[in-house]
PDB file of C-alpha atoms in Angstrom:
ATOM      1  CA  UNK F  18     -26.472  35.411  45.978  1.00 54.00           C
ATOM      2  CA  UNK F  19     -22.690  35.656  46.345  1.00 67.00           C
ATOM      3  CA  UNK F  20     -22.480  31.867  46.075  1.00 69.00           C
ATOM      4  CA  UNK F  21     -24.380  31.955  42.789  1.00 66.00           C
ATOM      5  CA  UNK F  22     -22.010  34.539  41.396  1.00 73.00           C
ATOM      6  CA  UNK F  23     -19.027  32.491  42.399  1.00 72.00           C
ATOM      7  CA  UNK F  24     -20.414  29.411  40.606  1.00 69.00           C
ATOM      8  CA  UNK F  25     -21.034  31.537  37.410  1.00 66.00           C
ATOM      9  CA  UNK F  26     -17.446  32.779  37.553  1.00 72.00           C
ATOM     10  CA  UNK F  27     -16.098  29.258  38.090  1.00 71.00           C
ATOM     11  CA  UNK F  28     -18.101  27.896  35.120  1.00 76.00           C
ATOM     12  CA  UNK F  29     -16.803  30.732  32.891  1.00 68.00           C
ATOM     13  CA  UNK F  30     -13.236  30.178  34.056  1.00 69.00           C
ATOM     14  CA  UNK F  31     -13.404  26.448  33.330  1.00 72.00           C
ATOM     15  CA  UNK F  32     -14.849  27.102  29.886  1.00 66.00           C
ATOM     16  CA  UNK F  33     -12.138  29.640  29.024  1.00 72.00           C
ATOM     17  CA  UNK F  34      -9.415  27.285  30.376  1.00 65.00           C
ATOM     18  CA  UNK F  35     -10.691  24.407  28.265  1.00 70.00           C
ATOM     19  CA  UNK F  36     -10.478  26.583  25.112  1.00 64.00           C
ATOM     20  CA  UNK F  37      -6.968  27.655  26.055  1.00 60.00           C
ATOM     21  CA  UNK F  38      -5.881  24.056  26.453  1.00 60.00           C
ATOM     22  CA  UNK F  39      -7.286  23.076  23.082  1.00 60.00           C
ATOM     23  CA  UNK F  40      -5.400  25.840  21.437  1.00 55.00           C
ATOM     24  CA  UNK F  41      -2.261  24.914  23.323  1.00 51.00           C
ATOM     25  CA  UNK F  42      -2.146  21.335  22.211  1.00 47.00           C
ATOM     26  CA  UNK F  43      -3.610  21.015  18.725  1.00 44.00           C
ATOM     27  CA  UNK F  44      -0.775  18.881  17.382  1.00 39.00           C
ATOM     28  CA  UNK F  45      -0.983  16.468  20.315  1.00 40.00           C
ATOM     29  CA  UNK F  46      -4.648  16.072  19.618  1.00 40.00           C
ATOM     30  CA  UNK F  47      -3.924  15.407  15.900  1.00 37.00           C
ATOM     31  CA  UNK F  48      -1.243  12.860  16.743  1.00 40.00           C
ATOM     32  CA  UNK F  49      -3.587  11.090  19.114  1.00 42.00           C
ATOM     33  CA  UNK F  50      -6.290  11.017  16.466  1.00 40.00           C
ATOM     34  CA  UNK F  51      -3.850   9.182  14.134  1.00 39.00           C
ATOM     35  CA  UNK F  52      -3.755   6.297  16.607  1.00 43.00           C
ATOM     36  CA  UNK F  53      -7.330   6.484  17.958  1.00 44.00           C
ATOM     37  CA  UNK F  54      -9.448   7.654  15.042  1.00 43.00           C
ATOM     38  CA  UNK F  55     -12.412   5.360  14.323  1.00 44.00           C
ATOM     39  CA  UNK F  56     -11.370   2.842  16.997  1.00 41.00           C
ATOM     40  CA  UNK F  57     -14.436   3.657  19.042  1.00 44.00           C
ATOM     41  CA  UNK F  58     -14.501   1.149  21.941  1.00 44.00           C
ATOM     42  CA  UNK F  59     -12.005  -1.291  20.542  1.00 57.00           C
ATOM     43  CA  UNK F  60      -9.461  -2.311  23.188  1.00 60.00           C
ATOM     44  CA  UNK F  61      -6.037  -3.101  21.761  1.00 70.00           C
ATOM     45  CA  UNK F  62      -4.575  -5.651  24.175  1.00 67.00           C
ATOM     46  CA  UNK F  63      -2.557  -8.851  23.957  1.00 65.00           C
ATOM     47  CA  UNK F  64      -5.634 -10.667  22.681  1.00 77.00           C
ATOM     48  CA  UNK F  65      -6.347  -8.280  19.753  1.00 85.00           C
ATOM     49  CA  UNK F  66      -4.797 -10.716  17.217  1.00 88.00           C
ATOM     50  CA  UNK F  67      -6.693 -13.739  18.701  1.00 86.00           C
ATOM     51  CA  UNK F  68     -10.063 -11.884  18.402  1.00 87.00           C
ATOM     52  CA  UNK F  69      -9.419 -10.689  14.853  1.00 91.00           C
ATOM     53  CA  UNK F  70     -11.267 -12.234  11.894  1.00 93.00           C
ATOM     54  CA  UNK F  71      -9.242 -14.916  10.133  1.00 94.00           C
ATOM     55  CA  UNK F  72      -8.820 -12.859   6.989  1.00 95.00           C
ATOM     56  CA  UNK F  73      -7.469  -9.901   9.028  1.00 95.00           C
ATOM     57  CA  UNK F  74      -5.064 -12.262  10.910  1.00 94.00           C
ATOM     58  CA  UNK F  75      -3.667 -13.586   7.683  1.00 95.00           C
ATOM     59  CA  UNK F  76      -3.240 -10.243   5.971  1.00 95.00           C
ATOM     60  CA  UNK F  77      -1.879  -8.642   9.112  1.00 94.00           C
ATOM     61  CA  UNK F  78       0.730 -11.384   9.389  1.00 94.00           C
ATOM     62  CA  UNK F  79       1.886 -10.975   5.785  1.00 95.00           C
ATOM     63  CA  UNK F  80       2.190  -7.229   6.155  1.00 95.00           C
ATOM     64  CA  UNK F  81       3.991  -7.688   9.529  1.00 93.00           C
ATOM     65  CA  UNK F  82       6.672  -9.765   7.816  1.00 92.00           C
ATOM     66  CA  UNK F  83       7.209  -7.021   5.219  1.00 93.00           C
ATOM     67  CA  UNK F  84       7.105  -4.085   7.621  1.00 91.00           C
ATOM     68  CA  UNK F  85       9.549  -5.613  10.100  1.00 89.00           C
ATOM     69  CA  UNK F  86      12.027  -6.828   7.437  1.00 89.00           C
ATOM     70  CA  UNK F  87      14.263  -3.876   8.169  1.00 85.00           C
ATOM     71  CA  UNK F  88      13.852  -4.353  11.945  1.00 80.00           C
ATOM     72  CA  UNK F  89      11.512  -1.416  12.365  1.00 77.00           C
ATOM     73  CA  UNK F  90       8.489   0.556  11.143  1.00 79.00           C
ATOM     74  CA  UNK F  91       7.911   4.144  10.413  1.00 85.00           C
ATOM     75  CA  UNK F  92       4.847   6.450  10.187  1.00 90.00           C
ATOM     76  CA  UNK F  93       4.919   6.553   6.399  1.00 92.00           C
ATOM     77  CA  UNK F  94       4.624   2.805   6.248  1.00 93.00           C
ATOM     78  CA  UNK F  95       1.865   2.797   8.810  1.00 93.00           C
ATOM     79  CA  UNK F  96      -0.033   5.435   6.848  1.00 94.00           C
ATOM     80  CA  UNK F  97       0.042   3.278   3.694  1.00 93.00           C
ATOM     81  CA  UNK F  98      -1.421   0.366   5.681  1.00 94.00           C
ATOM     82  CA  UNK F  99      -3.980   2.520   7.405  1.00 94.00           C
ATOM     83  CA  UNK F 100      -5.233   4.074   4.119  1.00 91.00           C
ATOM     84  CA  UNK F 101      -5.566   0.645   2.548  1.00 91.00           C
ATOM     85  CA  UNK F 102      -7.300  -0.817   5.606  1.00 92.00           C
ATOM     86  CA  UNK F 103      -9.919   1.781   5.819  1.00 91.00           C
ATOM     87  CA  UNK F 104     -10.710   1.633   2.155  1.00 87.00           C
ATOM     88  CA  UNK F 105     -10.861  -2.180   2.248  1.00 88.00           C
ATOM     89  CA  UNK F 106     -12.737  -3.033   5.446  1.00 90.00           C
ATOM     90  CA  UNK F 107     -15.223  -1.794   8.077  1.00 90.00           C
ATOM     91  CA  UNK F 108     -13.954   0.681  10.611  1.00 91.00           C
ATOM     92  CA  UNK F 109     -13.516  -2.041  13.282  1.00 91.00           C
ATOM     93  CA  UNK F 110     -11.622  -4.532  11.058  1.00 93.00           C
ATOM     94  CA  UNK F 111      -9.570  -1.688   9.578  1.00 93.00           C
ATOM     95  CA  UNK F 112      -8.545  -0.539  13.112  1.00 93.00           C
ATOM     96  CA  UNK F 113      -7.529  -4.083  14.060  1.00 94.00           C
ATOM     97  CA  UNK F 114      -5.562  -4.530  10.786  1.00 94.00           C
ATOM     98  CA  UNK F 115      -3.801  -1.218  11.297  1.00 93.00           C
ATOM     99  CA  UNK F 116      -2.943  -2.239  14.853  1.00 93.00           C
ATOM    100  CA  UNK F 117      -1.636  -5.817  14.266  1.00 92.00           C
ATOM    101  CA  UNK F 118       0.235  -5.169  10.988  1.00 91.00           C
ATOM    102  CA  UNK F 119       3.387  -3.606  12.598  1.00 90.00           C
ATOM    103  CA  UNK F 120       3.549  -6.140  15.364  1.00 88.00           C
ATOM    104  CA  UNK F 121       6.210  -8.813  15.457  1.00 85.00           C
ATOM    105  CA  UNK F 122       5.689 -12.152  13.735  1.00 76.00           C
ATOM    106  CA  UNK F 123       5.525 -13.847  17.143  1.00 80.00           C
ATOM    107  CA  UNK F 124       2.681 -11.568  18.202  1.00 85.00           C
ATOM    108  CA  UNK F 125       0.913 -12.334  14.881  1.00 84.00           C
ATOM    109  CA  UNK F 126       1.459 -16.025  15.554  1.00 85.00           C
ATOM    110  CA  UNK F 127       1.580 -17.134  11.900  1.00 89.00           C
ATOM    111  CA  UNK F 128       4.613 -17.673   9.748  1.00 91.00           C
ATOM    112  CA  UNK F 129       4.941 -16.094   6.288  1.00 92.00           C
ATOM    113  CA  UNK F 130       4.155 -19.137   4.175  1.00 93.00           C
ATOM    114  CA  UNK F 131       1.071 -20.162   6.207  1.00 94.00           C
ATOM    115  CA  UNK F 132      -0.164 -16.530   6.217  1.00 94.00           C
ATOM    116  CA  UNK F 133       0.164 -16.323   2.452  1.00 96.00           C
ATOM    117  CA  UNK F 134      -1.661 -19.583   2.042  1.00 96.00           C
ATOM    118  CA  UNK F 135      -4.542 -18.177   4.131  1.00 95.00           C
ATOM    119  CA  UNK F 136      -4.539 -14.973   2.059  1.00 96.00           C
ATOM    120  CA  UNK F 137      -4.784 -17.084  -1.117  1.00 96.00           C
ATOM    121  CA  UNK F 138      -7.850 -18.750   0.364  1.00 95.00           C
ATOM    122  CA  UNK F 139      -9.592 -15.530   1.366  1.00 94.00           C
ATOM    123  CA  UNK F 140      -8.623 -13.760  -1.848  1.00 91.00           C
ATOM    124  CA  UNK F 141      -9.241 -16.337  -4.629  1.00 91.00           C
ATOM    125  CA  UNK F 142      -9.379 -13.671  -7.350  1.00 86.00           C
ATOM    126  CA  UNK F 143      -5.982 -13.045  -8.922  1.00 87.00           C
ATOM    127  CA  UNK F 144      -6.450  -9.278  -9.186  1.00 85.00           C
ATOM    128  CA  UNK F 145      -7.066  -9.050  -5.383  1.00 87.00           C
ATOM    129  CA  UNK F 146      -3.790 -10.801  -4.665  1.00 91.00           C
ATOM    130  CA  UNK F 147      -2.023  -8.646  -7.314  1.00 89.00           C
ATOM    131  CA  UNK F 148      -3.330  -5.611  -5.562  1.00 88.00           C
ATOM    132  CA  UNK F 149      -2.072  -6.943  -2.188  1.00 92.00           C
ATOM    133  CA  UNK F 150       1.377  -7.413  -3.689  1.00 93.00           C
ATOM    134  CA  UNK F 151       1.350  -3.836  -4.988  1.00 91.00           C
ATOM    135  CA  UNK F 152       0.411  -2.759  -1.359  1.00 93.00           C
ATOM    136  CA  UNK F 153       3.404  -4.686  -0.030  1.00 95.00           C
ATOM    137  CA  UNK F 154       5.806  -2.981  -2.429  1.00 94.00           C
ATOM    138  CA  UNK F 155       4.208   0.392  -1.732  1.00 93.00           C
ATOM    139  CA  UNK F 156       4.787  -0.060   2.035  1.00 94.00           C
ATOM    140  CA  UNK F 157       8.473  -0.676   1.783  1.00 92.00           C
ATOM    141  CA  UNK F 158       8.828   2.064  -0.804  1.00 93.00           C
ATOM    142  CA  UNK F 159       7.081   4.652   1.359  1.00 92.00           C
ATOM    143  CA  UNK F 160      10.450   6.096   2.653  1.00 89.00           C
ATOM    144  CA  UNK F 161      11.854   5.894  -0.933  1.00 89.00           C
ATOM    145  CA  UNK F 162      14.545   3.294   0.176  1.00 91.00           C
ATOM    146  CA  UNK F 163      14.194  -0.486   0.196  1.00 92.00           C
ATOM    147  CA  UNK F 164      16.771  -2.371   2.171  1.00 91.00           C
ATOM    148  CA  UNK F 165      18.343  -5.548   0.968  1.00 91.00           C
ATOM    149  CA  UNK F 166      16.487  -7.596   3.480  1.00 92.00           C
ATOM    150  CA  UNK F 167      13.155  -5.977   2.606  1.00 93.00           C
ATOM    151  CA  UNK F 168      13.789  -6.803  -1.033  1.00 94.00           C
ATOM    152  CA  UNK F 169      14.667 -10.405  -0.182  1.00 93.00           C
ATOM    153  CA  UNK F 170      11.482 -10.859   1.887  1.00 93.00           C
ATOM    154  CA  UNK F 171       9.356  -9.334  -0.779  1.00 94.00           C
ATOM    155  CA  UNK F 172      10.793 -11.645  -3.484  1.00 94.00           C
ATOM    156  CA  UNK F 173      10.185 -14.533  -1.199  1.00 93.00           C
ATOM    157  CA  UNK F 174       6.598 -13.510  -0.403  1.00 95.00           C
ATOM    158  CA  UNK F 175       5.054 -12.821  -3.811  1.00 94.00           C
ATOM    159  CA  UNK F 176       5.454 -16.354  -5.220  1.00 94.00           C
ATOM    160  CA  UNK F 177       3.646 -17.626  -2.101  1.00 96.00           C
ATOM    161  CA  UNK F 178       0.711 -15.464  -3.210  1.00 96.00           C
ATOM    162  CA  UNK F 179       0.586 -17.322  -6.569  1.00 95.00           C
ATOM    163  CA  UNK F 180       1.664 -14.321  -8.612  1.00 93.00           C
ATOM    164  CA  UNK F 181       2.661 -15.226 -12.161  1.00 87.00           C
ATOM    165  CA  UNK F 182       6.235 -14.734 -13.374  1.00 87.00           C
ATOM    166  CA  UNK F 183       5.373 -11.916 -15.688  1.00 81.00           C
ATOM    167  CA  UNK F 184       3.996  -9.801 -12.862  1.00 85.00           C
ATOM    168  CA  UNK F 185       6.870 -10.676 -10.619  1.00 88.00           C
ATOM    169  CA  UNK F 186       9.237  -9.312 -13.210  1.00 83.00           C
ATOM    170  CA  UNK F 187       7.056  -6.259 -13.470  1.00 81.00           C
ATOM    171  CA  UNK F 188       7.372  -5.615  -9.715  1.00 87.00           C
ATOM    172  CA  UNK F 189      11.113  -6.120  -9.845  1.00 87.00           C
ATOM    173  CA  UNK F 190      11.514  -3.650 -12.740  1.00 80.00           C
ATOM    174  CA  UNK F 191       9.306  -1.117 -11.104  1.00 83.00           C
ATOM    175  CA  UNK F 192      10.950  -0.989  -7.663  1.00 89.00           C
ATOM    176  CA  UNK F 193      14.586  -2.256  -8.112  1.00 89.00           C
ATOM    177  CA  UNK F 194      15.990   1.286  -8.393  1.00 88.00           C
ATOM    178  CA  UNK F 195      14.997   1.900  -4.715  1.00 90.00           C
ATOM    179  CA  UNK F 196      16.990  -1.050  -3.359  1.00 92.00           C
ATOM    180  CA  UNK F 197      20.107  -0.041  -1.454  1.00 83.00           C
ATOM    181  CA  UNK F 198      23.198  -0.906  -3.416  1.00 76.00           C
ATOM    182  CA  UNK F 199      21.354  -1.211  -6.674  1.00 65.00           C
ATOM    183  CA  UNK F 200      21.075   2.400  -7.674  1.00 51.00           C
ATOM    184  CA  UNK F 201      22.847   1.608 -10.975  1.00 46.00           C
ATOM    185  CA  UNK F 202      19.783  -0.298 -12.008  1.00 49.00           C
ATOM    186  CA  UNK F 203      17.633   2.837 -12.041  1.00 46.00           C
ATOM    187  CA  UNK F 204      17.203   2.657 -15.818  1.00 45.00           C
ATOM    188  CA  UNK F 205      14.935  -0.408 -15.244  1.00 45.00           C
ATOM    189  CA  UNK F 206      12.164   1.820 -13.834  1.00 44.00           C
ATOM    190  CA  UNK F 207      12.743   5.136 -15.561  1.00 45.00           C
ATOM    191  CA  UNK F 208       9.897   4.495 -17.940  1.00 42.00           C
ATOM    192  CA  UNK F 209       7.340   4.405 -15.141  1.00 41.00           C
ATOM    193  CA  UNK F 210       7.790   8.110 -14.555  1.00 44.00           C
ATOM    194  CA  UNK F 211       7.781   9.110 -18.239  1.00 43.00           C
ATOM    195  CA  UNK F 212       4.564  10.294 -19.784  1.00 40.00           C
ATOM    196  CA  UNK F 213       5.756  11.487 -23.198  1.00 38.00           C
ATOM    197  CA  UNK F 214       4.639   9.671 -26.361  1.00 38.00           C
ATOM    198  CA  UNK F 215       6.334  12.041 -28.892  1.00 38.00           C
ATOM    199  CA  UNK F 216       8.111  10.517 -31.849  1.00 38.00           C
ATOM    200  CA  UNK F 217      10.811  13.142 -31.353  1.00 38.00           C
ATOM    201  CA  UNK F 218      11.804  11.559 -27.971  1.00 41.00           C
ATOM    202  CA  UNK F 219      14.501   8.931 -28.321  1.00 45.00           C
ATOM    203  CA  UNK F 220      13.785   5.828 -26.307  1.00 47.00           C
ATOM    204  CA  UNK F 221      16.738   4.053 -24.894  1.00 54.00           C
ATOM    205  CA  UNK F 222      17.173   0.344 -25.677  1.00 53.00           C
ATOM    206  CA  UNK F 223      16.850  -0.704 -22.009  1.00 54.00           C
ATOM    207  CA  UNK F 224      13.588   1.354 -21.725  1.00 65.00           C
ATOM    208  CA  UNK F 225      12.180  -0.170 -24.831  1.00 77.00           C
ATOM    209  CA  UNK F 226      12.862  -3.627 -23.385  1.00 75.00           C
ATOM    210  CA  UNK F 227      11.000  -2.740 -20.246  1.00 77.00           C
ATOM    211  CA  UNK F 228       7.960  -1.352 -22.108  1.00 83.00           C
ATOM    212  CA  UNK F 229       7.720  -4.827 -23.812  1.00 84.00           C
ATOM    213  CA  UNK F 230       8.113  -6.414 -20.342  1.00 81.00           C
ATOM    214  CA  UNK F 231       5.198  -4.414 -18.945  1.00 83.00           C
ATOM    215  CA  UNK F 232       3.104  -5.981 -21.649  1.00 85.00           C
ATOM    216  CA  UNK F 233       4.551  -9.402 -21.028  1.00 83.00           C
ATOM    217  CA  UNK F 234       6.291  -9.531 -24.365  1.00 84.00           C
ATOM    218  CA  UNK F 235       9.746 -10.134 -25.612  1.00 81.00           C
ATOM    219  CA  UNK F 236      11.446  -7.238 -27.447  1.00 79.00           C
ATOM    220  CA  UNK F 237      11.130  -9.133 -30.724  1.00 83.00           C
ATOM    221  CA  UNK F 238       7.352  -9.010 -30.548  1.00 85.00           C
ATOM    222  CA  UNK F 239       5.519  -7.610 -33.568  1.00 88.00           C
ATOM    223  CA  UNK F 240       3.238  -4.605 -33.453  1.00 89.00           C
ATOM    224  CA  UNK F 241       0.161  -6.924 -33.861  1.00 90.00           C
ATOM    225  CA  UNK F 242       1.369  -8.799 -30.748  1.00 90.00           C
ATOM    226  CA  UNK F 243       1.748  -5.435 -28.873  1.00 89.00           C
ATOM    227  CA  UNK F 244      -1.806  -4.458 -29.834  1.00 90.00           C
ATOM    228  CA  UNK F 245      -3.147  -7.840 -28.782  1.00 90.00           C
ATOM    229  CA  UNK F 246      -1.292  -7.850 -25.440  1.00 89.00           C
ATOM    230  CA  UNK F 247      -2.364  -4.332 -24.605  1.00 89.00           C
ATOM    231  CA  UNK F 248      -6.066  -5.089 -25.268  1.00 90.00           C
ATOM    232  CA  UNK F 249      -5.780  -8.294 -23.135  1.00 88.00           C
ATOM    233  CA  UNK F 250      -4.038  -6.620 -20.213  1.00 87.00           C
ATOM    234  CA  UNK F 251      -6.205  -3.411 -20.338  1.00 87.00           C
ATOM    235  CA  UNK F 252      -9.258  -5.601 -19.973  1.00 86.00           C
ATOM    236  CA  UNK F 253      -7.672  -7.712 -17.237  1.00 83.00           C
ATOM    237  CA  UNK F 254      -6.415  -4.894 -15.049  1.00 83.00           C
ATOM    238  CA  UNK F 255      -9.086  -2.264 -15.750  1.00 84.00           C
ATOM    239  CA  UNK F 256     -10.167  -0.603 -12.460  1.00 81.00           C
ATOM    240  CA  UNK F 257     -13.805  -1.305 -13.206  1.00 82.00           C
ATOM    241  CA  UNK F 258     -13.156  -5.038 -12.635  1.00 75.00           C
ATOM    242  CA  UNK F 259     -13.535  -4.387  -8.929  1.00 74.00           C
ATOM    243  CA  UNK F 260     -15.850  -2.169  -6.816  1.00 69.00           C
ATOM    244  CA  UNK F 261     -13.446  -2.066  -3.831  1.00 73.00           C
ATOM    245  CA  UNK F 262     -11.865   1.421  -3.662  1.00 75.00           C
ATOM    246  CA  UNK F 263      -8.592   0.087  -2.184  1.00 73.00           C
ATOM    247  CA  UNK F 264      -8.146  -2.306  -5.099  1.00 76.00           C
ATOM    248  CA  UNK F 265      -9.451   0.231  -7.644  1.00 80.00           C
ATOM    249  CA  UNK F 266      -6.769   2.777  -6.772  1.00 80.00           C
ATOM    250  CA  UNK F 267      -4.035   0.129  -7.194  1.00 80.00           C
ATOM    251  CA  UNK F 268      -5.424  -1.212 -10.489  1.00 82.00           C
ATOM    252  CA  UNK F 269      -5.690   2.339 -11.752  1.00 86.00           C
ATOM    253  CA  UNK F 270      -1.921   2.745 -11.464  1.00 84.00           C
ATOM    254  CA  UNK F 271      -1.365  -0.602 -13.146  1.00 84.00           C
ATOM    255  CA  UNK F 272      -3.672   0.385 -16.002  1.00 87.00           C
ATOM    256  CA  UNK F 273      -1.795   3.657 -16.464  1.00 88.00           C
ATOM    257  CA  UNK F 274       1.521   1.813 -16.694  1.00 86.00           C
ATOM    258  CA  UNK F 275       0.132  -0.582 -19.272  1.00 89.00           C
ATOM    259  CA  UNK F 276      -1.261   2.344 -21.288  1.00 90.00           C
ATOM    260  CA  UNK F 277       2.055   4.224 -20.935  1.00 88.00           C
ATOM    261  CA  UNK F 278       4.084   1.318 -22.233  1.00 87.00           C
ATOM    262  CA  UNK F 279       1.676   0.765 -25.149  1.00 89.00           C
ATOM    263  CA  UNK F 280       1.706   4.476 -26.045  1.00 88.00           C
ATOM    264  CA  UNK F 281       5.546   4.464 -26.308  1.00 85.00           C
ATOM    265  CA  UNK F 282       5.710   1.269 -28.320  1.00 86.00           C
ATOM    266  CA  UNK F 283       3.078   2.208 -30.821  1.00 79.00           C
ATOM    267  CA  UNK F 284       5.055   5.345 -31.929  1.00 73.00           C
ATOM    268  CA  UNK F 285       8.384   3.497 -32.185  1.00 63.00           C
TER     269      UNK F 285
END
């Protein structure tokens, strides 16, 4: 009988101690879940890249070149990649992509040009590649500062993904104000944060030019050309053109910017 009582006390003690430990280290558990969530029995070793699907290898290599352009990665950048990965792929592939993306280019074993060529093969639809470009810019802009080298790598990367000149100019205008040493160019992207369409609001000449640029037009374009360009782009970049949640969220932002530019121009 005494032995039985001792065992009961021991079990109760262990139960209480486990509850105490959980309360003591909630943040540690949360931090570990960031790295381990949904990984199940995936073992991340030196062969993780080799065992990844070809599409994951290519995309991971492109992202790696972007993330490491400033000689380091941070948690904000990783969270952007992680969110995209889990919306885009199965849990296993998303875990692998999240793991290999911040690794060095030597670990990814594929140079930038070859990786982009592979991405083009796996993503033949233009809107998919456009969404990937938006992802790349979102990654480097996560900490609200883009270094000169990050900017240089980005501008070298997007032509490899067969992005047209109009959209390349769009990306430049949207993110140039975050580039170190180029703060004076902030006016190029001010219109992206403006939602007003009132006729009482004066629109600066440089902003007006950028609204035309969003629609792929010169500032001398007529209102009929503005209407036509808007209808064409709204149809092309409408979120309903894809069923993938990751791509939908990116296209939704693009669609808003097209609509915002059109709403400003039609009241000028």
